[in-house]
Coordinates of C-alpha atoms in Angstrom, one line a residue:
Chain A
X642 CA -38.2 6.1 -20.0
X643 CA -35.8 7.1 -17.2
X644 CA -35.4 10.9 -17.0
X645 CA -32.1 12.0 -18.5
X646 CA -31.0 13.8 -15.4
X647 CA -31.4 10.6 -13.4
X648 CA -29.3 8.7 -15.9
X649 CA -26.7 11.5 -15.6
X650 CA -26.7 11.1 -11.8
X651 CA -26.1 7.4 -12.3
X652 CA -23.2 8.1 -14.7
X653 CA -21.8 10.6 -12.1
X654 CA -22.0 7.9 -9.4
X655 CA -20.4 5.3 -11.7
X656 CA -17.4 7.6 -12.3
X657 CA -17.1 8.3 -8.6
X658 CA -17.0 4.6 -7.8
X659 CA -14.1 4.2 -10.3
X660 CA -12.3 7.1 -8.7
X661 CA -13.1 5.6 -5.2
X662 CA -11.4 2.3 -6.1
X663 CA -8.5 4.2 -7.6
X664 CA -8.1 6.2 -4.4
X665 CA -8.4 3.1 -2.2
X666 CA -5.3 1.6 -3.8
X667 CA -2.9 4.2 -2.4
X668 CA -2.5 5.0 1.4
X669 CA -2.5 8.8 0.8
X670 CA -5.8 8.9 -1.1
X671 CA -7.6 5.9 0.4
X672 CA -9.8 7.8 2.8
X673 CA -10.8 10.4 0.3
X674 CA -11.6 7.7 -2.2
X675 CA -13.8 5.9 0.3
X676 CA -15.7 9.1 1.1
X677 CA -16.2 9.8 -2.6
X678 CA -17.7 6.3 -3.0
X679 CA -20.1 7.0 -0.1
X680 CA -21.1 10.3 -1.6
X681 CA -21.8 8.6 -4.9
X682 CA -23.9 6.1 -3.2
X683 CA -26.0 8.8 -1.6
X684 CA -26.5 10.6 -4.9
X685 CA -27.6 7.4 -6.6
X686 CA -29.9 6.4 -3.8
X687 CA -31.6 9.8 -4.0
X688 CA -31.9 9.5 -7.8
X689 CA -33.6 6.2 -7.9
X690 CA -36.7 7.7 -6.3
X691 CA -37.1 9.8 -9.5
X692 CA -36.5 7.0 -12.0
X693 CA -40.2 6.5 -12.3
X694 CA -43.0 7.2 -9.8
X695 CA -42.5 4.8 -7.0
X696 CA -45.1 3.7 -4.4
X697 CA -44.7 2.7 -0.8
X698 CA -42.3 5.6 -0.2
X699 CA -42.8 5.6 3.6
X700 CA -42.1 1.9 4.2
X701 CA -39.1 2.2 1.9
X702 CA -37.6 5.1 3.7
X703 CA -38.2 3.3 7.0
X704 CA -36.4 0.2 5.6
X705 CA -33.5 2.3 4.5
X706 CA -33.4 4.0 7.9
X707 CA -33.4 0.6 9.7
X708 CA -30.6 -0.7 7.5
X709 CA -28.6 2.5 7.9
X710 CA -28.8 2.4 11.7
X711 CA -27.9 -1.4 11.8
X712 CA -25.0 -1.0 9.4
X713 CA -23.6 2.1 11.0
X714 CA -23.9 0.8 14.6
X715 CA -22.3 -2.5 13.6
X716 CA -19.5 -0.7 11.8
X717 CA -18.8 1.6 14.8
X718 CA -19.0 -1.0 17.5
X719 CA -16.9 -3.8 15.9
X720 CA -13.4 -4.3 17.3
X721 CA -10.6 -4.2 14.8
X722 CA -9.8 -7.8 15.5
X723 CA -13.2 -8.8 14.3
X724 CA -13.0 -6.9 11.1
X725 CA -12.9 -10.0 8.8
X726 CA -16.2 -11.3 10.3
X727 CA -17.9 -8.0 9.7
X728 CA -16.8 -7.8 6.1
X729 CA -18.0 -11.3 5.6
X730 CA -21.4 -10.4 7.1
X731 CA -21.8 -7.2 5.1
X732 CA -21.0 -9.1 2.0
X733 CA -23.5 -11.8 2.9
X734 CA -26.4 -9.5 3.3
X735 CA -25.5 -7.7 0.1
X736 CA -25.6 -11.0 -1.7
X737 CA -28.9 -11.9 -0.1
X738 CA -30.4 -8.5 -1.1
X739 CA -29.4 -9.2 -4.7
X740 CA -30.8 -12.7 -4.6
X741 CA -34.2 -11.4 -3.3
X742 CA -34.3 -8.7 -6.0
X743 CA -33.7 -11.4 -8.6
X744 CA -36.4 -13.7 -7.3
X745 CA -38.9 -10.9 -7.3
X746 CA -37.9 -9.9 -10.9
X747 CA -38.3 -13.5 -12.1
X748 CA -41.8 -13.4 -10.6
X749 CA -42.9 -10.4 -12.5
X750 CA -40.7 -10.6 -15.5
X751 CA -42.3 -8.6 -18.3
X752 CA -39.4 -8.5 -20.8
X753 CA -38.6 -4.8 -20.7
X754 CA -35.8 -5.0 -23.1
X755 CA -34.8 -6.8 -26.2
X756 CA -34.6 -10.4 -25.1
X757 CA -36.7 -11.6 -22.2
X758 CA -34.7 -14.9 -22.2
X759 CA -31.4 -13.2 -21.6
X760 CA -33.0 -11.2 -18.8
X761 CA -34.4 -14.4 -17.2
X762 CA -31.0 -16.1 -17.4
X763 CA -29.4 -13.1 -15.8
X764 CA -32.0 -13.1 -13.0
X765 CA -31.5 -16.8 -12.5
X766 CA -27.7 -16.3 -12.3
X767 CA -28.3 -13.5 -9.7
X768 CA -30.6 -15.7 -7.6
X769 CA -28.1 -18.6 -7.5
X770 CA -24.9 -16.7 -7.0
X771 CA -26.5 -14.3 -4.5
X772 CA -27.5 -17.4 -2.5
X773 CA -24.0 -18.8 -2.7
X774 CA -22.6 -15.5 -1.5
X775 CA -25.0 -15.2 1.4
X776 CA -24.7 -18.8 2.6
X777 CA -20.9 -18.9 2.0
X778 CA -20.5 -15.7 4.0
X779 CA -22.5 -17.0 6.9
X780 CA -20.3 -20.1 7.1
X781 CA -17.2 -17.9 6.8
X782 CA -18.6 -15.8 9.6
X783 CA -19.2 -18.8 11.8
X784 CA -15.7 -20.1 11.2
X785 CA -14.1 -16.7 12.0
X786 CA -16.3 -16.1 15.0
X787 CA -15.4 -19.5 16.5
X788 CA -19.0 -20.7 16.3
X789 CA -17.7 -23.8 14.4
X790 CA -14.4 -25.5 13.8
X791 CA -11.9 -23.7 11.7
X792 CA -10.6 -27.0 10.2
X793 CA -11.9 -28.1 6.8
X794 CA -15.2 -29.9 7.1
X795 CA -15.3 -32.7 4.6
X796 CA -17.7 -35.6 4.4
X797 CA -18.0 -38.4 1.8
X798 CA -20.1 -37.4 -1.0
X799 CA -19.6 -33.7 -0.5
X800 CA -18.2 -33.1 -4.0
X801 CA -21.0 -35.2 -5.5
X802 CA -23.6 -33.2 -3.6
X803 CA -22.0 -29.9 -4.6
X804 CA -21.9 -31.0 -8.2
X805 CA -25.5 -32.1 -8.1
X806 CA -26.5 -28.7 -6.6
X807 CA -24.7 -26.8 -9.3
X808 CA -26.1 -29.0 -12.1
X809 CA -29.6 -28.7 -10.7
X810 CA -29.2 -25.0 -10.5
X811 CA -28.1 -24.8 -14.2
X812 CA -31.0 -27.1 -15.3
X813 CA -33.6 -25.0 -13.4
X814 CA -32.0 -21.8 -14.6
X815 CA -32.5 -23.0 -18.2
X816 CA -36.1 -23.9 -17.5
X817 CA -36.6 -20.6 -15.8
X818 CA -35.3 -18.7 -18.8
X819 CA -38.1 -20.4 -20.8
X820 CA -40.9 -19.8 -18.3
X821 CA -40.1 -17.5 -15.4
X822 CA -42.0 -17.6 -12.1
X823 CA -41.8 -17.2 -8.4
X824 CA -41.3 -20.9 -7.5
X825 CA -38.3 -21.7 -9.8
X826 CA -36.7 -18.4 -8.6
X827 CA -37.1 -19.5 -5.0
X828 CA -35.7 -23.0 -5.8
X829 CA -32.7 -21.4 -7.5
X830 CA -32.0 -19.3 -4.5
X831 CA -32.3 -22.3 -2.2
X832 CA -29.9 -24.3 -4.4
X833 CA -27.5 -21.3 -4.3
X834 CA -27.7 -21.4 -0.5
X835 CA -26.9 -25.1 -0.5
X836 CA -24.0 -24.7 -2.9
X837 CA -22.6 -21.8 -0.8
X838 CA -22.5 -23.9 2.4
X839 CA -20.9 -26.8 0.6
X840 CA -18.4 -24.5 -1.1
X841 CA -17.0 -23.0 2.1
X842 CA -17.2 -26.0 4.5
X843 CA -14.0 -27.7 3.2
X844 CA -12.0 -24.5 3.4
X845 CA -9.5 -24.4 6.2
X846 CA -9.2 -21.5 8.7
X847 CA -6.0 -20.1 7.2
X848 CA -7.6 -19.8 3.7
X849 CA -10.8 -18.2 4.9
X850 CA -9.6 -14.6 4.0
X851 CA -9.2 -15.6 0.4
X852 CA -12.8 -17.0 0.4
X853 CA -14.2 -13.8 1.8
X854 CA -12.5 -11.9 -1.1
X855 CA -13.9 -14.4 -3.6
X856 CA -17.4 -14.2 -2.2
X857 CA -17.1 -10.4 -2.4
X858 CA -16.3 -10.7 -6.1
X859 CA -19.3 -13.1 -6.4
X860 CA -21.6 -10.5 -4.9
X861 CA -20.2 -7.9 -7.3
X862 CA -21.1 -10.2 -10.2
X863 CA -24.6 -10.8 -8.9
X864 CA -25.2 -7.0 -8.6
X865 CA -23.9 -6.6 -12.2
X866 CA -26.3 -9.2 -13.4
X867 CA -29.1 -7.7 -11.3
X868 CA -28.3 -4.4 -13.1
X869 CA -29.0 -6.0 -16.4
X870 CA -32.2 -7.5 -15.2
X871 CA -33.5 -4.1 -13.8
X872 CA -32.1 -2.2 -16.8
X873 CA -29.9 -0.1 -14.5
X874 CA -26.5 0.9 -15.9
X875 CA -25.1 2.0 -12.5
X876 CA -25.7 -1.5 -11.0
X877 CA -24.0 -3.1 -14.0
X878 CA -20.9 -0.9 -13.8
X879 CA -20.6 -0.9 -10.0
X880 CA -21.1 -4.7 -9.8
X881 CA -18.7 -5.4 -12.6
X882 CA -16.0 -3.2 -11.0
X883 CA -16.3 -5.1 -7.8
X884 CA -16.5 -8.4 -9.5
X885 CA -13.3 -7.7 -11.6
X886 CA -11.3 -6.0 -8.9
X887 CA -12.4 -8.6 -6.3
X888 CA -11.3 -11.4 -8.5
X889 CA -7.9 -9.8 -9.0
X890 CA -7.6 -9.2 -5.3
X891 CA -8.5 -12.8 -4.6
X892 CA -5.8 -14.0 -7.0
X893 CA -3.2 -11.6 -5.5
X894 CA -4.0 -12.8 -1.9
X895 CA -3.8 -16.4 -3.0
X896 CA -0.4 -15.8 -4.6
X897 CA 0.7 -14.1 -1.4
X898 CA 0.0 -17.3 0.4
X899 CA 1.6 -19.4 -2.3
X900 CA -1.6 -21.1 -3.3
X901 CA -3.9 -21.1 -6.3
X902 CA -7.5 -20.1 -5.7
X903 CA -8.7 -23.5 -6.8
X904 CA -6.4 -25.2 -4.4
X905 CA -7.7 -23.0 -1.7
X906 CA -11.3 -24.1 -2.4
X907 CA -10.9 -27.7 -3.2
X908 CA -7.5 -28.6 -1.7
X909 CA -9.1 -30.4 1.3
X910 CA -11.2 -32.5 -1.0
X911 CA -8.2 -34.1 -2.5
X912 CA -7.3 -35.4 0.9
X913 CA -4.0 -33.7 0.7
X914 CA -3.9 -32.3 4.2
X915 CA -2.5 -34.0 7.2
X916 CA -4.1 -31.8 9.7
X917 CA -2.7 -31.4 13.1
X918 CA -0.4 -34.3 12.6
X919 CA 0.1 -34.0 16.3
X920 CA 3.6 -35.4 16.4
X921 CA 4.7 -35.6 20.0
X922 CA 3.1 -32.6 21.7
X923 CA 4.8 -33.7 24.9
X924 CA 8.3 -33.2 23.6
X925 CA 10.4 -31.0 25.8
X926 CA 10.4 -27.2 25.2
X927 CA 12.5 -24.5 26.8
X928 CA 10.5 -21.9 28.7
X929 CA 11.8 -18.8 30.5
X930 CA 10.6 -16.0 32.8
X931 CA 9.9 -12.5 31.6
X932 CA 13.2 -11.4 33.4
X933 CA 15.3 -13.8 31.3
X934 CA 13.7 -12.6 28.1
X935 CA 14.1 -9.0 29.2
X936 CA 17.9 -9.5 29.4
X937 CA 18.0 -11.2 26.0
X938 CA 16.1 -8.3 24.5
X939 CA 17.8 -5.5 26.4
X940 CA 21.3 -6.5 25.5
X941 CA 20.6 -7.4 21.9
X942 CA 21.6 -5.1 19.1
X943 CA 18.9 -6.2 16.6
X944 CA 15.4 -7.3 17.4
X945 CA 12.6 -8.2 15.1
X946 CA 9.1 -8.4 16.4
X947 CA 6.6 -10.8 14.6
X948 CA 3.1 -9.8 15.7
X949 CA 0.2 -12.1 15.2
X950 CA -3.5 -12.2 15.7
X951 CA -3.1 -13.4 19.3
X952 CA -1.4 -10.1 20.1
X953 CA -4.5 -8.2 19.1
X954 CA -6.9 -10.5 20.8
X955 CA -5.1 -10.0 24.1
X956 CA -5.1 -6.2 23.4
X957 CA -1.3 -6.2 24.0
X958 CA -0.4 -4.1 21.0
X959 CA -0.1 -0.9 23.1
X960 CA 2.2 -2.5 25.6
X961 CA 4.2 -4.0 22.7
X962 CA 4.7 -0.6 21.2
X963 CA 5.9 0.7 24.5
X964 CA 8.3 -2.1 24.8
X965 CA 9.6 -1.4 21.3
X966 CA 10.0 2.3 22.3
X967 CA 12.0 1.4 25.5
X968 CA 14.3 -0.9 23.5
X969 CA 14.9 1.7 20.9
X970 CA 15.9 4.2 23.6
X971 CA 18.4 1.6 24.8
X972 CA 19.9 1.6 21.3
X973 CA 18.4 -1.6 20.2
X974 CA 17.4 -1.7 16.5
X975 CA 13.7 -2.7 16.4
X976 CA 11.5 -3.6 13.5
X977 CA 8.2 -5.3 13.0
X978 CA 8.0 -8.1 10.5
X979 CA 4.6 -8.0 8.8
X980 CA 3.5 -11.1 7.0
X981 CA 1.0 -10.3 4.2
X982 CA -1.7 -12.4 5.8
X983 CA -0.8 -11.7 9.5
X984 CA -4.0 -11.4 11.4
X985 CA -7.1 -12.9 10.0
X986 CA -7.0 -11.4 6.5
X987 CA -4.4 -9.7 4.2
X988 CA -3.3 -6.4 5.6
X989 CA -5.2 -6.9 8.8
X990 CA -2.1 -6.6 11.0
X991 CA -1.3 -3.2 9.5
X992 CA -4.8 -2.0 10.6
X993 CA -4.3 -3.5 14.1
X994 CA -0.9 -1.9 14.6
X995 CA -2.0 1.4 13.2
X996 CA -4.7 1.4 15.9
X997 CA -1.9 1.1 18.5
X998 CA -0.1 4.0 16.8
X999 CA 3.0 2.0 15.9
X1000 CA 5.1 4.2 13.5
X1001 CA 4.3 3.2 10.0
X1002 CA 8.0 3.1 9.0
X1003 CA 8.8 0.4 11.6
X1004 CA 6.5 -2.0 9.8
X1005 CA 8.6 -4.0 7.3
X1006 CA 7.0 -6.2 4.7
X1007 CA 8.0 -9.8 4.4
X1008 CA 10.2 -9.8 1.2
X1009 CA 12.1 -6.9 2.6
X1010 CA 12.7 -8.2 6.1
X1011 CA 13.4 -11.9 5.3
X1012 CA 17.1 -11.4 4.5
X1013 CA 17.5 -9.5 7.8
X1014 CA 16.6 -12.4 10.1
X1015 CA 20.1 -14.0 9.6
X1016 CA 21.7 -10.9 11.2
X1017 CA 19.1 -10.6 14.0
X1018 CA 19.9 -11.5 17.6
X1019 CA 16.4 -12.0 18.9
X1020 CA 13.1 -12.6 17.2
X1021 CA 10.1 -11.9 19.4
X1022 CA 7.0 -13.8 18.1
X1023 CA 3.9 -12.5 19.8
X1024 CA 0.7 -14.4 19.3
X1025 CA 1.7 -15.6 15.8
X1026 CA 2.3 -19.1 14.7
X1027 CA 1.5 -20.2 11.2
X1028 CA 3.4 -17.3 9.6
X1029 CA 6.7 -18.5 11.0
X1030 CA 6.0 -22.2 10.8
X1031 CA 8.8 -23.9 8.8
X1032 CA 6.3 -26.7 7.9
X1033 CA 5.3 -24.4 5.0
X1034 CA 8.7 -25.1 3.5
X1035 CA 9.5 -28.6 4.8
X1036 CA 6.3 -30.6 5.0
X1037 CA 4.6 -31.1 1.6
X1038 CA 1.4 -32.5 3.2
X1039 CA 0.8 -29.5 5.5
X1040 CA -2.2 -27.3 4.7
X1041 CA 0.1 -24.2 4.7
X1042 CA 2.7 -25.9 2.5
X1043 CA 4.0 -23.5 -0.1
X1044 CA 2.9 -20.4 1.8
X1045 CA 5.8 -17.9 2.0
X1046 CA 6.8 -17.5 5.7
X1047 CA 8.9 -15.1 7.8
X1048 CA 12.3 -16.8 8.2
X1049 CA 12.3 -16.4 12.0
X1050 CA 14.1 -19.7 12.2
X1051 CA 17.3 -18.1 10.8
X1052 CA 17.7 -15.7 13.7
X1053 CA 20.2 -16.3 16.6
X1054 CA 17.4 -16.8 19.1
X1055 CA 13.6 -17.0 18.9
X1056 CA 11.2 -16.1 21.7
X1057 CA 7.6 -17.2 21.4
X1058 CA 5.1 -15.5 23.6
X1059 CA 2.2 -18.0 23.7
X1060 CA -0.8 -18.7 25.8
X1061 CA -0.4 -22.5 25.5
X1062 CA 1.1 -25.1 23.2
X1063 CA -2.1 -25.1 21.1
X1064 CA -1.4 -25.0 17.3
X1065 CA -2.2 -22.0 15.2
X1066 CA -5.3 -21.1 13.2
X1067 CA -4.3 -23.6 10.5
X1068 CA -4.4 -26.3 13.1
X1069 CA -0.9 -27.6 12.6
X1070 CA 2.1 -28.2 14.9
X1071 CA 5.0 -25.8 14.7
X1072 CA 8.4 -27.5 14.7
X1073 CA 10.1 -24.2 15.5
X1074 CA 8.7 -24.4 19.1
X1075 CA 11.0 -27.3 19.7
X1076 CA 14.1 -25.8 18.2
X1077 CA 17.1 -25.5 20.6
X1078 CA 17.3 -21.8 19.7
X1079 CA 13.7 -21.2 20.8
X1080 CA 12.6 -20.0 24.2
X1081 CA 8.9 -20.0 25.2
X1082 CA 7.3 -17.4 27.4
X1083 CA 3.9 -18.7 28.5
X1084 CA 1.0 -16.7 29.6
X1085 CA -1.6 -14.2 28.5
X1086 CA 0.0 -11.9 26.0
X1087 CA -1.1 -8.7 27.7
X1088 CA 0.0 -9.8 31.2
X1089 CA 3.3 -11.2 30.0
X1090 CA 3.9 -8.2 27.9
X1091 CA 3.4 -5.9 30.9
X1092 CA 5.8 -8.0 33.0
X1093 CA 8.4 -8.0 30.2
X1094 CA 8.1 -4.3 29.8
X1095 CA 8.7 -3.6 33.5
X1096 CA 11.6 -6.1 33.5
X1097 CA 13.2 -4.3 30.5
X1098 CA 12.7 -0.9 32.2
X1099 CA 14.5 -2.3 35.3
X1100 CA 17.6 -3.3 33.4
Chain B
X978 CA -29.9 -6.7 -30.5
X979 CA -28.3 -3.3 -30.5
X980 CA -29.3 -2.8 -26.9
X981 CA -27.7 -6.1 -25.8
X982 CA -24.4 -5.1 -27.5
X983 CA -24.4 -1.8 -25.6
X984 CA -24.8 -3.7 -22.3
X985 CA -22.0 -6.1 -23.3
X986 CA -19.8 -3.1 -24.2
X987 CA -20.3 -1.6 -20.8
X988 CA -19.7 -4.9 -19.1
X989 CA -16.4 -5.5 -21.0
X990 CA -15.1 -2.0 -20.4
X991 CA -16.0 -2.2 -16.7
X992 CA -14.1 -5.4 -16.3
X993 CA -10.9 -3.8 -17.6
X994 CA -11.4 -0.7 -15.5
X995 CA -12.0 -2.8 -12.4
X996 CA -8.8 -4.7 -13.0
X997 CA -6.7 -1.7 -14.0
X998 CA -7.5 0.6 -11.1
X999 CA -6.4 -1.8 -8.3
X1000 CA -3.6 -3.6 -10.1
X1001 CA -0.9 -1.8 -8.1
X1002 CA -2.3 -1.9 -4.6
X1003 CA 0.1 -2.9 -1.8
X1004 CA -0.8 -5.7 0.5
X1005 CA -1.0 -3.1 3.3
X1006 CA -4.2 -1.9 1.9
X1007 CA -5.8 -5.2 1.1
X1008 CA -8.2 -5.2 4.1
X1009 CA -9.5 -1.6 3.5
X1010 CA -9.8 -2.3 -0.2
X1011 CA -11.8 -5.5 0.3
X1012 CA -14.0 -3.6 2.7
X1013 CA -14.4 -0.7 0.3
X1014 CA -15.3 -2.8 -2.7
X1015 CA -17.7 -4.7 -0.4
X1016 CA -19.4 -1.4 0.4
X1017 CA -19.7 -0.5 -3.3
X1018 CA -21.7 -3.6 -4.2
X1019 CA -24.2 -2.5 -1.5
X1020 CA -25.5 -0.1 -4.2
X1021 CA -27.9 -3.0 -5.0
X1022 CA -29.9 -0.9 -2.6
X1023 CA -31.2 1.1 -5.5
X1024 CA -32.4 -2.1 -7.1
X1025 CA -34.1 -3.1 -3.9
X1026 CA -35.8 0.3 -3.5
X1027 CA -37.0 0.0 -7.1
X1028 CA -38.4 -3.4 -6.5
X1029 CA -40.2 -2.3 -3.3
X1030 CA -41.4 0.9 -5.0
X1031 CA -43.0 -1.0 -7.9
X1032 CA -44.4 -3.9 -5.9
X1033 CA -47.8 -5.0 -7.0
X1034 CA -48.6 -7.4 -4.1
X1035 CA -47.9 -7.6 -0.4
X1036 CA -45.5 -10.6 -0.5
X1037 CA -43.4 -8.8 -3.2
X1038 CA -43.4 -5.6 -1.1
X1039 CA -42.2 -7.5 2.0
X1040 CA -39.4 -9.1 0.0
X1041 CA -38.5 -5.8 -1.5
X1042 CA -38.4 -4.1 1.9
X1043 CA -36.3 -7.0 3.3
X1044 CA -33.8 -6.6 0.5
X1045 CA -33.8 -2.8 1.1
X1046 CA -32.8 -3.3 4.8
X1047 CA -30.1 -5.8 3.9
X1048 CA -28.7 -3.7 1.1
X1049 CA -28.7 -0.6 3.3
X1050 CA -26.7 -2.5 6.0
X1051 CA -24.2 -3.5 3.4
X1052 CA -23.9 -0.1 1.8
X1053 CA -23.8 2.1 5.0
X1054 CA -21.9 -0.3 7.2
X1055 CA -19.3 -1.0 4.5
X1056 CA -18.4 2.7 4.0
X1057 CA -18.5 3.5 7.7
X1058 CA -16.2 0.6 8.7
X1059 CA -13.8 1.3 5.8
X1060 CA -13.6 4.9 6.9
X1061 CA -12.9 3.8 10.5
X1062 CA -10.0 1.7 9.3
X1063 CA -8.5 4.3 7.0
X1064 CA -8.7 7.0 9.7
X1065 CA -6.2 5.1 11.7
X1066 CA -3.9 4.8 8.7
X1067 CA -3.9 8.4 7.7
X1068 CA -3.4 10.1 11.1
X1069 CA -1.5 7.6 13.3
X1070 CA 0.9 10.1 14.8
X1071 CA -1.1 13.3 15.0
X1072 CA -2.7 12.9 18.4
X1073 CA -1.4 11.0 21.4
X1074 CA -3.9 9.3 23.7
X1075 CA -3.6 10.0 27.4
X1076 CA -2.1 6.7 28.4
X1077 CA 0.6 6.5 25.7
X1078 CA 4.1 7.6 26.5
X1079 CA 5.4 10.6 24.7
X1080 CA 8.4 8.7 23.4
X1081 CA 7.3 7.9 19.9
X1082 CA 9.3 10.6 18.2
X1083 CA 12.5 8.8 19.1
X1084 CA 11.2 5.7 17.4
X1085 CA 11.3 7.1 13.9

């Protein structure tokens, strides 16, 4: 029997996790909420040592220490632009940990509570879905880190293979429930790994954030099932909280991109995407010098800046903020248009601009700013592409079709700061680049931004 | 059977709580929220510790310790990185770094 005070500590931690999530959904309380969650985790981790007499204390403490150092160093060193990869990675290792726990439990299943069959089924679920979560996260990481193509990877037979892996997992899980053991558990985890890879391969770059969120929810569910297996209420509650909120978050993000979650995952399999249709990349475009653009901006009355991931990669956000400040001093009305999925995951751009200390009130969300483009003299698009691509409205075959976009095309003039004519993360051509209203300013975003800044100052 | 029903009850209630607490979050906070929930499921650490602590053979101990390391990375890294992000949200205008111009007040 678990001592009552340990159970009370778990209850306390569970309540803190709920309050932490609650806090995380409002800007004012978010930081406090997160710290509360961390404190709860510390309390629970201390309590588990008293659940029953545990052996191997020294190696366990060493393992916790190693993990703590790795996690903390990774979290401190990572650049804000690489945040999505890191979240994917952390999620993956969490899923792997849950899968390992489940495999071990299947090995030594002794039927501690009412029905050993249900416990075995829960452990089988944990092993499979934990494997899916880990392998899926690794593929996601590879896509975001540029280790592999960001385009959907589809090969003939992929749906069949995926279906076979899932069916095999279900079959073995049923067998495992009857007669648990180490081998079937390992096979289950391996099938989960295979299914995870196959699940994420066909997902295109622009949809990767939704998949991270989905895999996050998966890991939550595995932890919940693991809690049932181990007879630990805290794991059940915490895992279910993450599973439920993660699922809702996934649906909200998908809605923000005008997609359904299923379409995100399996859209490429239907062959619906005409990727990088590549229509006439050698068509004429109009390019200009920083001095020309400085005049356009300096004598405009309303300017909207559309920042994208490219801005952050070039570390040009500080120069951009300075440019906005100089323009504001000249009496130009400046606002930033923030697409919900600008950057590499929803809300990422807000983090990146906050890092550059852009005033919060200048960041305007999409629904609010879209009607203002019509009355805007110049839109300055810096390192963004897909979020202003009219193909989302006009080309039914495009991978981003249906995604709400910033209506930059309605402004009087559009300036694109781009490194090259390469298409965006979704891998599709942007018609707006060839629009007569559009001017292109080629070059590294940081360098060009500095030139633009000094040109505006010289006006 | 009674015990299974208790577990199901906890499960059902937790689902509703999980949905309810984040249903009004703005898209601004999606990234920190994802990162924060990601940290919370790192609590599988206590499961990993339990497995390692009750291991009866060397292979099981090794697996338990591996799970412990991985879960600790998830838990600690998740909370630290979320805090790093939120720190920038909460105090963006308090202190000015040396290089930045002192003009930001006019921008508001």
